[in-house]
């Protein structure tokens, strides 16, 4: 919100300096963002008069001028090339040392073609104030030399720009700012009373209102016989000083009141209103051209003002080009209305259109001001443009804006942290326009003024459907009372000065800080570190993919199809992050980077559920090394990745079994599922199915894994004990068993572990062989067994006994034969 000091002084009687005004604004919560004095840069430029102008003896297009620029510069010689430099002309003079902003130079004494020149005669363009011109600026004949041009032209105006919080719609008018400063003790608010204008004839334009939810009350009146044209200089200067472009007197008057009182208005050309009636109604898909020259299509959610020809204004936001006032306008219809802030805000955002008017309606305008504002605007239009006013016409009813709020004086200390005497608190509220209705020693009840839409408004609560009606009503009433009191506490404290409220540290919640992440996110972070440590690179993909790609990785149900996708090939919610990883593998492989490992931790979607998956892919071949050839990526690497995540999440690898029922996007003979028990699926791994690789356009080997993070059980909380470290050497023995092809290697390992639990410390698979010396339909499985004694070293007999127990356990469990 921008305003000038002179504008502020029209509403505030004060002797305060600029610095005191800015300091007070900051103290009461109206933060000053900038202070601009456009006249400061023009202060060195002086008004002057050319006493004599003669041709330059050495140049045809130059003139030698004697200039009187006031005390100290009564007789200065200046060489000037302007064609309009002549004797007796009042001009703008720049003395040596003056910076000229339009030319970006500093004036120096010198000689031009042999003639001394002690300054410069300037055009408005050279001062940065006007457009290109053919000569120097010509001032009025009665201009006295020696005056600062900034002061002469009224350009020494100070412009203050303040930040407005969304609840302070009243501060979007200069009068509202003056009211706050006066309440803070920085002067006295000048009285303002709109002079009523008598209506001399019935208005030929009438109102109708079919959308009272969006516009409860609308007023207007016709003024005939006006003469539109440029605004007077004082009005143009006022609008230009805050960055507004003057348009015409009628439009400028509405803009003036928008910033002066925070009251948006609009003028229609009455001759362009078809049917003599304006109707506030819903849009119905029409397209109309607004005053900004753009076309907008309005829906039933938009509130518009229309005549028989169609939409003429987007209510509360911007008028239409077809009914706008211009230089040919002789009869105008002035509109002043109240609009619902929420509907205005939603419409402005839907249409991508914002204006000074919508900015104020969104934050709330003075509910009791429409009549006075319409009278004030009518008076100014008649004073500046002439004409005769009609009677006022309206539709709807004034809203019931009256509200009360209560303040317990103790709340200023307990809630605000600053004790304020009761009398002082009441006095501050009265200065802001609150009226005392009742007062006791403990509290005061006040009536809220019409311009403070933010105080004591009924809050909107999101109460549960299952909450009983009486409890919900009582809760809403209690919240309304509490919020209203908080509003009054804020008003008193900010007038006392926000800098006066003592800072208080937040209470410590405990000696030990709480967890920075919830368990689910902590799991994600742990899995991320594990996979990065194993050499995989993290990616982040979209949760939506093409329906064709989704079908290759588990299906593309219609219920997960996007109705309005951002791209035609991103129309399906992905069933697994492997879809995104496959696309990344394909893109990297196409660019010559086929040996790569990627992972992503993200959501996967099914028709009824959504789960988090840590998925990874390894593609191409392993790295070459001296004596080691590069080999295609192995499914065992994918299994190891998945098992390491599970181990770090607290799952005992010995409790995990592997089954061969991996989903269809894995190779049926080179994949598996990691389970805990017969039903709980923890992860999947394996080579990708050749048909999937062909469809994806990938021509290198690819293995993948998926760890279902949401199904991994939380580790049991056990009391930590020191590790039991044996002082005796472990013994390792290898066994090879011939088993049928339909016997899973996992069964052999499980049988070995259960043969002698006190001694068997570890079992690992080191070989699988099928071929000569092994019967057809069978294979050889080699396992390494680690035996760890705790009490004494094992004798040869004891080792043989343990070995026999291991062989017997495997034979019993699998039907194997020791090879």
PDB file of C-alpha atoms in Angstrom, residues 260-503:
ATOM      1  CA  UNK A 260      -8.207   7.220  -0.030  1.00  0.00           C
ATOM      2  CA  UNK A 261     -10.955   5.291   1.783  1.00  0.00           C
ATOM      3  CA  UNK A 262     -10.161   1.740   0.691  1.00  0.00           C
ATOM      4  CA  UNK A 263     -13.545   1.781  -1.067  1.00  0.00           C
ATOM      5  CA  UNK A 264     -13.630   0.392  -4.653  1.00  0.00           C
ATOM      6  CA  UNK A 265     -16.143   2.008  -7.031  1.00  0.00           C
ATOM      7  CA  UNK A 266     -16.953   1.634 -10.712  1.00  0.00           C
ATOM      8  CA  UNK A 267     -18.491   3.923 -13.326  1.00  0.00           C
ATOM      9  CA  UNK A 268     -20.516   2.681 -16.320  1.00  0.00           C
ATOM     10  CA  UNK A 269     -21.302   4.747 -19.374  1.00  0.00           C
ATOM     11  CA  UNK A 270     -25.075   4.950 -18.843  1.00  0.00           C
ATOM     12  CA  UNK A 271     -25.728   5.298 -22.583  1.00  0.00           C
ATOM     13  CA  UNK A 272     -24.130   1.892 -23.187  1.00  0.00           C
ATOM     14  CA  UNK A 273     -26.293   0.007 -20.671  1.00  0.00           C
ATOM     15  CA  UNK A 274     -28.868  -1.943 -22.654  1.00  0.00           C
ATOM     16  CA  UNK A 275     -32.389  -2.091 -21.288  1.00  0.00           C
ATOM     17  CA  UNK A 276     -31.909   0.405 -18.459  1.00  0.00           C
ATOM     18  CA  UNK A 277     -31.219  -2.326 -15.906  1.00  0.00           C
ATOM     19  CA  UNK A 278     -28.076  -3.831 -14.419  1.00  0.00           C
ATOM     20  CA  UNK A 279     -28.364  -7.250 -12.797  1.00  0.00           C
ATOM     21  CA  UNK A 280     -25.991  -8.822 -10.300  1.00  0.00           C
ATOM     22  CA  UNK A 281     -26.047 -12.498 -11.261  1.00  0.00           C
ATOM     23  CA  UNK A 282     -24.059 -15.650 -11.930  1.00  0.00           C
ATOM     24  CA  UNK A 283     -22.049 -16.052 -15.096  1.00  0.00           C
ATOM     25  CA  UNK A 284     -23.222 -18.592 -17.631  1.00  0.00           C
ATOM     26  CA  UNK A 285     -20.223 -19.283 -19.849  1.00  0.00           C
ATOM     27  CA  UNK A 286     -20.154 -15.892 -21.595  1.00  0.00           C
ATOM     28  CA  UNK A 287     -16.934 -14.327 -22.801  1.00  0.00           C
ATOM     29  CA  UNK A 288     -16.477 -10.600 -22.329  1.00  0.00           C
ATOM     30  CA  UNK A 289     -13.624  -8.169 -22.793  1.00  0.00           C
ATOM     31  CA  UNK A 290     -12.445  -6.455 -19.641  1.00  0.00           C
ATOM     32  CA  UNK A 291     -10.867  -3.028 -19.319  1.00  0.00           C
ATOM     33  CA  UNK A 292      -7.393  -4.595 -19.536  1.00  0.00           C
ATOM     34  CA  UNK A 293      -8.155  -5.566 -23.155  1.00  0.00           C
ATOM     35  CA  UNK A 294      -8.263  -9.313 -22.466  1.00  0.00           C
ATOM     36  CA  UNK A 295     -11.184 -11.711 -22.964  1.00  0.00           C
ATOM     37  CA  UNK A 296     -12.472 -13.732 -20.002  1.00  0.00           C
ATOM     38  CA  UNK A 297     -14.995 -16.575 -19.872  1.00  0.00           C
ATOM     39  CA  UNK A 298     -17.155 -16.502 -16.754  1.00  0.00           C
ATOM     40  CA  UNK A 299     -18.741 -19.590 -15.206  1.00  0.00           C
ATOM     41  CA  UNK A 300     -21.629 -20.007 -12.785  1.00  0.00           C
ATOM     42  CA  UNK A 301     -19.129 -19.597  -9.931  1.00  0.00           C
ATOM     43  CA  UNK A 302     -18.387 -15.996 -10.961  1.00  0.00           C
ATOM     44  CA  UNK A 303     -20.474 -13.023  -9.860  1.00  0.00           C
ATOM     45  CA  UNK A 304     -21.027 -10.627 -12.765  1.00  0.00           C
ATOM     46  CA  UNK A 305     -22.974  -7.460 -13.531  1.00  0.00           C
ATOM     47  CA  UNK A 306     -24.909  -7.777 -16.766  1.00  0.00           C
ATOM     48  CA  UNK A 307     -27.460  -5.885 -18.855  1.00  0.00           C
ATOM     49  CA  UNK A 308     -29.666  -7.147 -21.663  1.00  0.00           C
ATOM     50  CA  UNK A 309     -26.666  -7.284 -24.003  1.00  0.00           C
ATOM     51  CA  UNK A 310     -24.577  -9.473 -21.733  1.00  0.00           C
ATOM     52  CA  UNK A 311     -21.847  -9.253 -19.100  1.00  0.00           C
ATOM     53  CA  UNK A 312     -20.626  -5.708 -18.482  1.00  0.00           C
ATOM     54  CA  UNK A 313     -18.401  -6.231 -15.419  1.00  0.00           C
ATOM     55  CA  UNK A 314     -16.712  -8.967 -13.434  1.00  0.00           C
ATOM     56  CA  UNK A 315     -18.170  -7.867 -10.115  1.00  0.00           C
ATOM     57  CA  UNK A 316     -15.658  -6.525  -7.634  1.00  0.00           C
ATOM     58  CA  UNK A 317     -12.697  -7.256  -9.902  1.00  0.00           C
ATOM     59  CA  UNK A 318     -12.781  -5.349 -13.205  1.00  0.00           C
ATOM     60  CA  UNK A 319     -15.253  -3.606 -15.451  1.00  0.00           C
ATOM     61  CA  UNK A 320     -15.945  -4.369 -19.089  1.00  0.00           C
ATOM     62  CA  UNK A 321     -14.598  -2.503 -22.084  1.00  0.00           C
ATOM     63  CA  UNK A 322     -18.006  -2.238 -23.729  1.00  0.00           C
ATOM     64  CA  UNK A 323     -19.546  -0.076 -20.957  1.00  0.00           C
ATOM     65  CA  UNK A 324     -16.436   1.802 -19.824  1.00  0.00           C
ATOM     66  CA  UNK A 325     -16.393   5.593 -19.606  1.00  0.00           C
ATOM     67  CA  UNK A 326     -14.344   7.533 -22.168  1.00  0.00           C
ATOM     68  CA  UNK A 327     -14.062  11.093 -23.489  1.00  0.00           C
ATOM     69  CA  UNK A 328     -17.427  10.817 -25.243  1.00  0.00           C
ATOM     70  CA  UNK A 329     -19.307   9.855 -22.074  1.00  0.00           C
ATOM     71  CA  UNK A 330     -21.977  12.341 -20.978  1.00  0.00           C
ATOM     72  CA  UNK A 331     -24.079  10.220 -18.594  1.00  0.00           C
ATOM     73  CA  UNK A 332     -22.551   7.827 -16.053  1.00  0.00           C
ATOM     74  CA  UNK A 333     -23.902   5.294 -13.611  1.00  0.00           C
ATOM     75  CA  UNK A 334     -21.822   4.973 -10.427  1.00  0.00           C
ATOM     76  CA  UNK A 335     -21.771   1.556  -8.750  1.00  0.00           C
ATOM     77  CA  UNK A 336     -20.941   0.945  -5.078  1.00  0.00           C
ATOM     78  CA  UNK A 337     -21.453  -2.576  -3.700  1.00  0.00           C
ATOM     79  CA  UNK A 338     -20.492  -5.138  -1.088  1.00  0.00           C
ATOM     80  CA  UNK A 339     -19.129  -8.455  -2.382  1.00  0.00           C
ATOM     81  CA  UNK A 340     -18.311 -11.724  -0.623  1.00  0.00           C
ATOM     82  CA  UNK A 341     -14.523 -11.824  -0.041  1.00  0.00           C
ATOM     83  CA  UNK A 342     -14.166 -15.582  -0.568  1.00  0.00           C
ATOM     84  CA  UNK A 343     -16.024 -15.573  -3.901  1.00  0.00           C
ATOM     85  CA  UNK A 344     -14.003 -12.597  -5.125  1.00  0.00           C
ATOM     86  CA  UNK A 345     -10.756 -14.339  -4.184  1.00  0.00           C
ATOM     87  CA  UNK A 346     -11.709 -17.620  -5.862  1.00  0.00           C
ATOM     88  CA  UNK A 347     -12.876 -15.887  -9.043  1.00  0.00           C
ATOM     89  CA  UNK A 348      -9.711 -13.801  -9.271  1.00  0.00           C
ATOM     90  CA  UNK A 349      -7.585 -16.923  -8.983  1.00  0.00           C
ATOM     91  CA  UNK A 350      -9.637 -18.972 -11.421  1.00  0.00           C
ATOM     92  CA  UNK A 351      -9.408 -16.250 -14.065  1.00  0.00           C
ATOM     93  CA  UNK A 352      -5.824 -15.222 -13.275  1.00  0.00           C
ATOM     94  CA  UNK A 353      -6.993 -11.645 -12.833  1.00  0.00           C
ATOM     95  CA  UNK A 354      -6.140  -9.345  -9.942  1.00  0.00           C
ATOM     96  CA  UNK A 355      -6.869  -5.653  -9.475  1.00  0.00           C
ATOM     97  CA  UNK A 356      -6.721  -2.973  -6.791  1.00  0.00           C
ATOM     98  CA  UNK A 357     -10.456  -3.517  -6.355  1.00  0.00           C
ATOM     99  CA  UNK A 358     -10.291  -7.301  -5.865  1.00  0.00           C
ATOM    100  CA  UNK A 359      -7.295  -6.896  -3.560  1.00  0.00           C
ATOM    101  CA  UNK A 360      -9.476  -4.860  -1.189  1.00  0.00           C
ATOM    102  CA  UNK A 361     -12.648  -6.892  -1.458  1.00  0.00           C
ATOM    103  CA  UNK A 362     -10.688 -10.071  -0.720  1.00  0.00           C
ATOM    104  CA  UNK A 363      -9.507  -8.588   2.592  1.00  0.00           C
ATOM    105  CA  UNK A 364     -12.801  -6.992   3.513  1.00  0.00           C
ATOM    106  CA  UNK A 365     -14.083  -3.443   3.091  1.00  0.00           C
ATOM    107  CA  UNK A 366     -15.991  -1.152   5.445  1.00  0.00           C
ATOM    108  CA  UNK A 367     -19.490  -2.648   5.660  1.00  0.00           C
ATOM    109  CA  UNK A 368     -21.131   0.653   6.648  1.00  0.00           C
ATOM    110  CA  UNK A 369     -19.400   2.926   4.115  1.00  0.00           C
ATOM    111  CA  UNK A 370     -21.227   2.345   0.781  1.00  0.00           C
ATOM    112  CA  UNK A 371     -23.782   5.151   1.195  1.00  0.00           C
ATOM    113  CA  UNK A 372     -21.229   7.748   2.320  1.00  0.00           C
ATOM    114  CA  UNK A 373     -18.720   6.652  -0.331  1.00  0.00           C
ATOM    115  CA  UNK A 374     -21.317   6.962  -3.079  1.00  0.00           C
ATOM    116  CA  UNK A 375     -22.223  10.463  -1.895  1.00  0.00           C
ATOM    117  CA  UNK A 376     -18.550  11.515  -1.729  1.00  0.00           C
ATOM    118  CA  UNK A 377     -17.854  10.171  -5.214  1.00  0.00           C
ATOM    119  CA  UNK A 378     -20.954  11.878  -6.579  1.00  0.00           C
ATOM    120  CA  UNK A 379     -19.870  15.214  -5.116  1.00  0.00           C
ATOM    121  CA  UNK A 380     -16.386  14.948  -6.618  1.00  0.00           C
ATOM    122  CA  UNK A 381     -17.728  13.953 -10.045  1.00  0.00           C
ATOM    123  CA  UNK A 382     -20.052  16.975 -10.087  1.00  0.00           C
ATOM    124  CA  UNK A 383     -17.278  19.288  -8.867  1.00  0.00           C
ATOM    125  CA  UNK A 384     -14.770  18.103 -11.494  1.00  0.00           C
ATOM    126  CA  UNK A 385     -16.988  17.042 -14.398  1.00  0.00           C
ATOM    127  CA  UNK A 386     -20.251  18.904 -13.795  1.00  0.00           C
ATOM    128  CA  UNK A 387     -23.619  17.264 -14.272  1.00  0.00           C
ATOM    129  CA  UNK A 388     -26.703  16.517 -12.233  1.00  0.00           C
ATOM    130  CA  UNK A 389     -27.282  13.501  -9.954  1.00  0.00           C
ATOM    131  CA  UNK A 390     -30.292  11.208  -9.831  1.00  0.00           C
ATOM    132  CA  UNK A 391     -31.807   9.535  -6.834  1.00  0.00           C
ATOM    133  CA  UNK A 392     -29.934   6.555  -5.374  1.00  0.00           C
ATOM    134  CA  UNK A 393     -31.145   3.095  -6.414  1.00  0.00           C
ATOM    135  CA  UNK A 394     -30.226  -0.150  -4.701  1.00  0.00           C
ATOM    136  CA  UNK A 395     -30.867  -3.880  -4.524  1.00  0.00           C
ATOM    137  CA  UNK A 396     -30.497  -6.186  -1.546  1.00  0.00           C
ATOM    138  CA  UNK A 397     -30.128  -5.223   2.087  1.00  0.00           C
ATOM    139  CA  UNK A 398     -27.240  -3.931   4.207  1.00  0.00           C
ATOM    140  CA  UNK A 399     -25.587  -6.935   5.871  1.00  0.00           C
ATOM    141  CA  UNK A 400     -25.732  -7.455   9.614  1.00  0.00           C
ATOM    142  CA  UNK A 401     -22.095  -6.636  10.323  1.00  0.00           C
ATOM    143  CA  UNK A 402     -22.483  -5.623  13.983  1.00  0.00           C
ATOM    144  CA  UNK A 403     -20.326  -7.709  16.308  1.00  0.00           C
ATOM    145  CA  UNK A 404     -19.173  -7.543  19.931  1.00  0.00           C
ATOM    146  CA  UNK A 405     -16.059  -8.835  21.638  1.00  0.00           C
ATOM    147  CA  UNK A 406     -14.868  -9.130  25.230  1.00  0.00           C
ATOM    148  CA  UNK A 407     -11.416  -8.515  26.687  1.00  0.00           C
ATOM    149  CA  UNK A 408     -10.317  -9.775  30.072  1.00  0.00           C
ATOM    150  CA  UNK A 409      -7.631  -7.375  31.222  1.00  0.00           C
ATOM    151  CA  UNK A 410      -5.530 -10.167  32.688  1.00  0.00           C
ATOM    152  CA  UNK A 411      -5.183 -11.712  29.219  1.00  0.00           C
ATOM    153  CA  UNK A 412      -2.898  -8.862  28.172  1.00  0.00           C
ATOM    154  CA  UNK A 413      -0.277 -10.202  30.577  1.00  0.00           C
ATOM    155  CA  UNK A 414      -1.014 -13.932  30.500  1.00  0.00           C
ATOM    156  CA  UNK A 415      -1.404 -14.206  26.723  1.00  0.00           C
ATOM    157  CA  UNK A 416       0.346 -11.134  25.354  1.00  0.00           C
ATOM    158  CA  UNK A 417       3.160 -10.986  27.859  1.00  0.00           C
ATOM    159  CA  UNK A 418       2.727  -7.255  28.532  1.00  0.00           C
ATOM    160  CA  UNK A 419       0.529  -6.005  31.371  1.00  0.00           C
ATOM    161  CA  UNK A 420      -1.410  -2.894  30.327  1.00  0.00           C
ATOM    162  CA  UNK A 421      -3.597  -0.923  32.789  1.00  0.00           C
ATOM    163  CA  UNK A 422      -7.320  -1.380  32.240  1.00  0.00           C
ATOM    164  CA  UNK A 423      -8.016   2.311  31.610  1.00  0.00           C
ATOM    165  CA  UNK A 424      -5.229   2.556  29.064  1.00  0.00           C
ATOM    166  CA  UNK A 425      -6.401  -0.591  27.284  1.00  0.00           C
ATOM    167  CA  UNK A 426      -9.940   0.713  26.964  1.00  0.00           C
ATOM    168  CA  UNK A 427      -8.660   4.094  25.793  1.00  0.00           C
ATOM    169  CA  UNK A 428      -6.577   2.518  23.033  1.00  0.00           C
ATOM    170  CA  UNK A 429      -9.511   0.466  21.799  1.00  0.00           C
ATOM    171  CA  UNK A 430     -11.729   3.557  21.749  1.00  0.00           C
ATOM    172  CA  UNK A 431      -9.159   5.424  19.665  1.00  0.00           C
ATOM    173  CA  UNK A 432      -9.402   2.625  17.102  1.00  0.00           C
ATOM    174  CA  UNK A 433     -13.171   3.051  16.904  1.00  0.00           C
ATOM    175  CA  UNK A 434     -14.321   0.334  19.314  1.00  0.00           C
ATOM    176  CA  UNK A 435     -17.293   1.434  21.427  1.00  0.00           C
ATOM    177  CA  UNK A 436     -17.584   0.338  25.064  1.00  0.00           C
ATOM    178  CA  UNK A 437     -20.848  -1.487  25.752  1.00  0.00           C
ATOM    179  CA  UNK A 438     -20.137  -2.758  29.248  1.00  0.00           C
ATOM    180  CA  UNK A 439     -17.211  -2.706  31.634  1.00  0.00           C
ATOM    181  CA  UNK A 440     -16.339  -4.296  34.940  1.00  0.00           C
ATOM    182  CA  UNK A 441     -13.144  -4.477  36.951  1.00  0.00           C
ATOM    183  CA  UNK A 442     -12.153  -7.696  35.177  1.00  0.00           C
ATOM    184  CA  UNK A 443     -13.203  -7.158  31.564  1.00  0.00           C
ATOM    185  CA  UNK A 444     -14.718  -4.870  28.953  1.00  0.00           C
ATOM    186  CA  UNK A 445     -17.280  -5.586  26.218  1.00  0.00           C
ATOM    187  CA  UNK A 446     -16.885  -3.536  23.044  1.00  0.00           C
ATOM    188  CA  UNK A 447     -18.713  -3.113  19.748  1.00  0.00           C
ATOM    189  CA  UNK A 448     -16.463  -3.751  16.746  1.00  0.00           C
ATOM    190  CA  UNK A 449     -16.355  -0.938  14.142  1.00  0.00           C
ATOM    191  CA  UNK A 450     -17.576  -1.629  10.634  1.00  0.00           C
ATOM    192  CA  UNK A 451     -14.151  -1.252   9.050  1.00  0.00           C
ATOM    193  CA  UNK A 452     -12.511  -4.020  11.140  1.00  0.00           C
ATOM    194  CA  UNK A 453     -13.736  -7.132   9.345  1.00  0.00           C
ATOM    195  CA  UNK A 454     -10.998  -9.240  10.918  1.00  0.00           C
ATOM    196  CA  UNK A 455     -12.030  -8.770  14.566  1.00  0.00           C
ATOM    197  CA  UNK A 456     -14.505 -11.181  16.204  1.00  0.00           C
ATOM    198  CA  UNK A 457     -15.431 -12.902  12.965  1.00  0.00           C
ATOM    199  CA  UNK A 458     -16.981 -16.334  13.453  1.00  0.00           C
ATOM    200  CA  UNK A 459     -14.210 -18.875  12.813  1.00  0.00           C
ATOM    201  CA  UNK A 460     -14.722 -21.774  10.421  1.00  0.00           C
ATOM    202  CA  UNK A 461     -14.174 -25.085  12.213  1.00  0.00           C
ATOM    203  CA  UNK A 462     -13.553 -28.473  10.608  1.00  0.00           C
ATOM    204  CA  UNK A 463     -15.552 -30.508  13.101  1.00  0.00           C
ATOM    205  CA  UNK A 464     -15.999 -34.249  12.707  1.00  0.00           C
ATOM    206  CA  UNK A 465     -19.275 -35.654  11.400  1.00  0.00           C
ATOM    207  CA  UNK A 466     -19.561 -37.945  14.411  1.00  0.00           C
ATOM    208  CA  UNK A 467     -19.417 -35.078  16.901  1.00  0.00           C
ATOM    209  CA  UNK A 468     -22.793 -34.573  18.640  1.00  0.00           C
ATOM    210  CA  UNK A 469     -24.556 -31.394  17.559  1.00  0.00           C
ATOM    211  CA  UNK A 470     -24.730 -29.878  21.046  1.00  0.00           C
ATOM    212  CA  UNK A 471     -21.024 -30.447  21.687  1.00  0.00           C
ATOM    213  CA  UNK A 472     -20.118 -29.058  18.257  1.00  0.00           C
ATOM    214  CA  UNK A 473     -22.221 -25.965  18.872  1.00  0.00           C
ATOM    215  CA  UNK A 474     -20.710 -25.399  22.318  1.00  0.00           C
ATOM    216  CA  UNK A 475     -17.181 -25.863  20.958  1.00  0.00           C
ATOM    217  CA  UNK A 476     -17.788 -23.390  18.121  1.00  0.00           C
ATOM    218  CA  UNK A 477     -19.168 -20.824  20.547  1.00  0.00           C
ATOM    219  CA  UNK A 478     -16.156 -21.205  22.827  1.00  0.00           C
ATOM    220  CA  UNK A 479     -13.706 -20.851  19.952  1.00  0.00           C
ATOM    221  CA  UNK A 480     -15.488 -17.699  18.755  1.00  0.00           C
ATOM    222  CA  UNK A 481     -15.185 -16.101  22.199  1.00  0.00           C
ATOM    223  CA  UNK A 482     -11.536 -17.040  22.532  1.00  0.00           C
ATOM    224  CA  UNK A 483     -10.606 -15.784  19.054  1.00  0.00           C
ATOM    225  CA  UNK A 484     -12.410 -12.470  19.585  1.00  0.00           C
ATOM    226  CA  UNK A 485     -10.485 -11.838  22.794  1.00  0.00           C
ATOM    227  CA  UNK A 486      -7.215 -12.678  21.042  1.00  0.00           C
ATOM    228  CA  UNK A 487      -8.035 -10.055  18.418  1.00  0.00           C
ATOM    229  CA  UNK A 488      -8.485  -7.372  21.085  1.00  0.00           C
ATOM    230  CA  UNK A 489      -5.273  -8.382  22.860  1.00  0.00           C
ATOM    231  CA  UNK A 490      -3.450  -7.939  19.558  1.00  0.00           C
ATOM    232  CA  UNK A 491      -4.943  -4.487  19.005  1.00  0.00           C
ATOM    233  CA  UNK A 492      -3.912  -3.212  22.441  1.00  0.00           C
ATOM    234  CA  UNK A 493      -0.412  -4.648  22.257  1.00  0.00           C
ATOM    235  CA  UNK A 494       0.378  -3.325  18.796  1.00  0.00           C
ATOM    236  CA  UNK A 495      -0.708   0.194  19.778  1.00  0.00           C
ATOM    237  CA  UNK A 496       1.533  -0.081  22.818  1.00  0.00           C
ATOM    238  CA  UNK A 497       4.219  -1.068  20.356  1.00  0.00           C
ATOM    239  CA  UNK A 498       5.208  -4.550  19.256  1.00  0.00           C
ATOM    240  CA  UNK A 499       8.762  -3.694  20.260  1.00  0.00           C
ATOM    241  CA  UNK A 500       7.554  -3.167  23.837  1.00  0.00           C
ATOM    242  CA  UNK A 501       6.429  -6.784  24.231  1.00  0.00           C
ATOM    243  CA  UNK A 502       9.242  -8.538  26.119  1.00  0.00           C
ATOM    244  CA  UNK A 503      10.756 -11.510  24.282  1.00  0.00           C
TER     245      UNK A 503
END
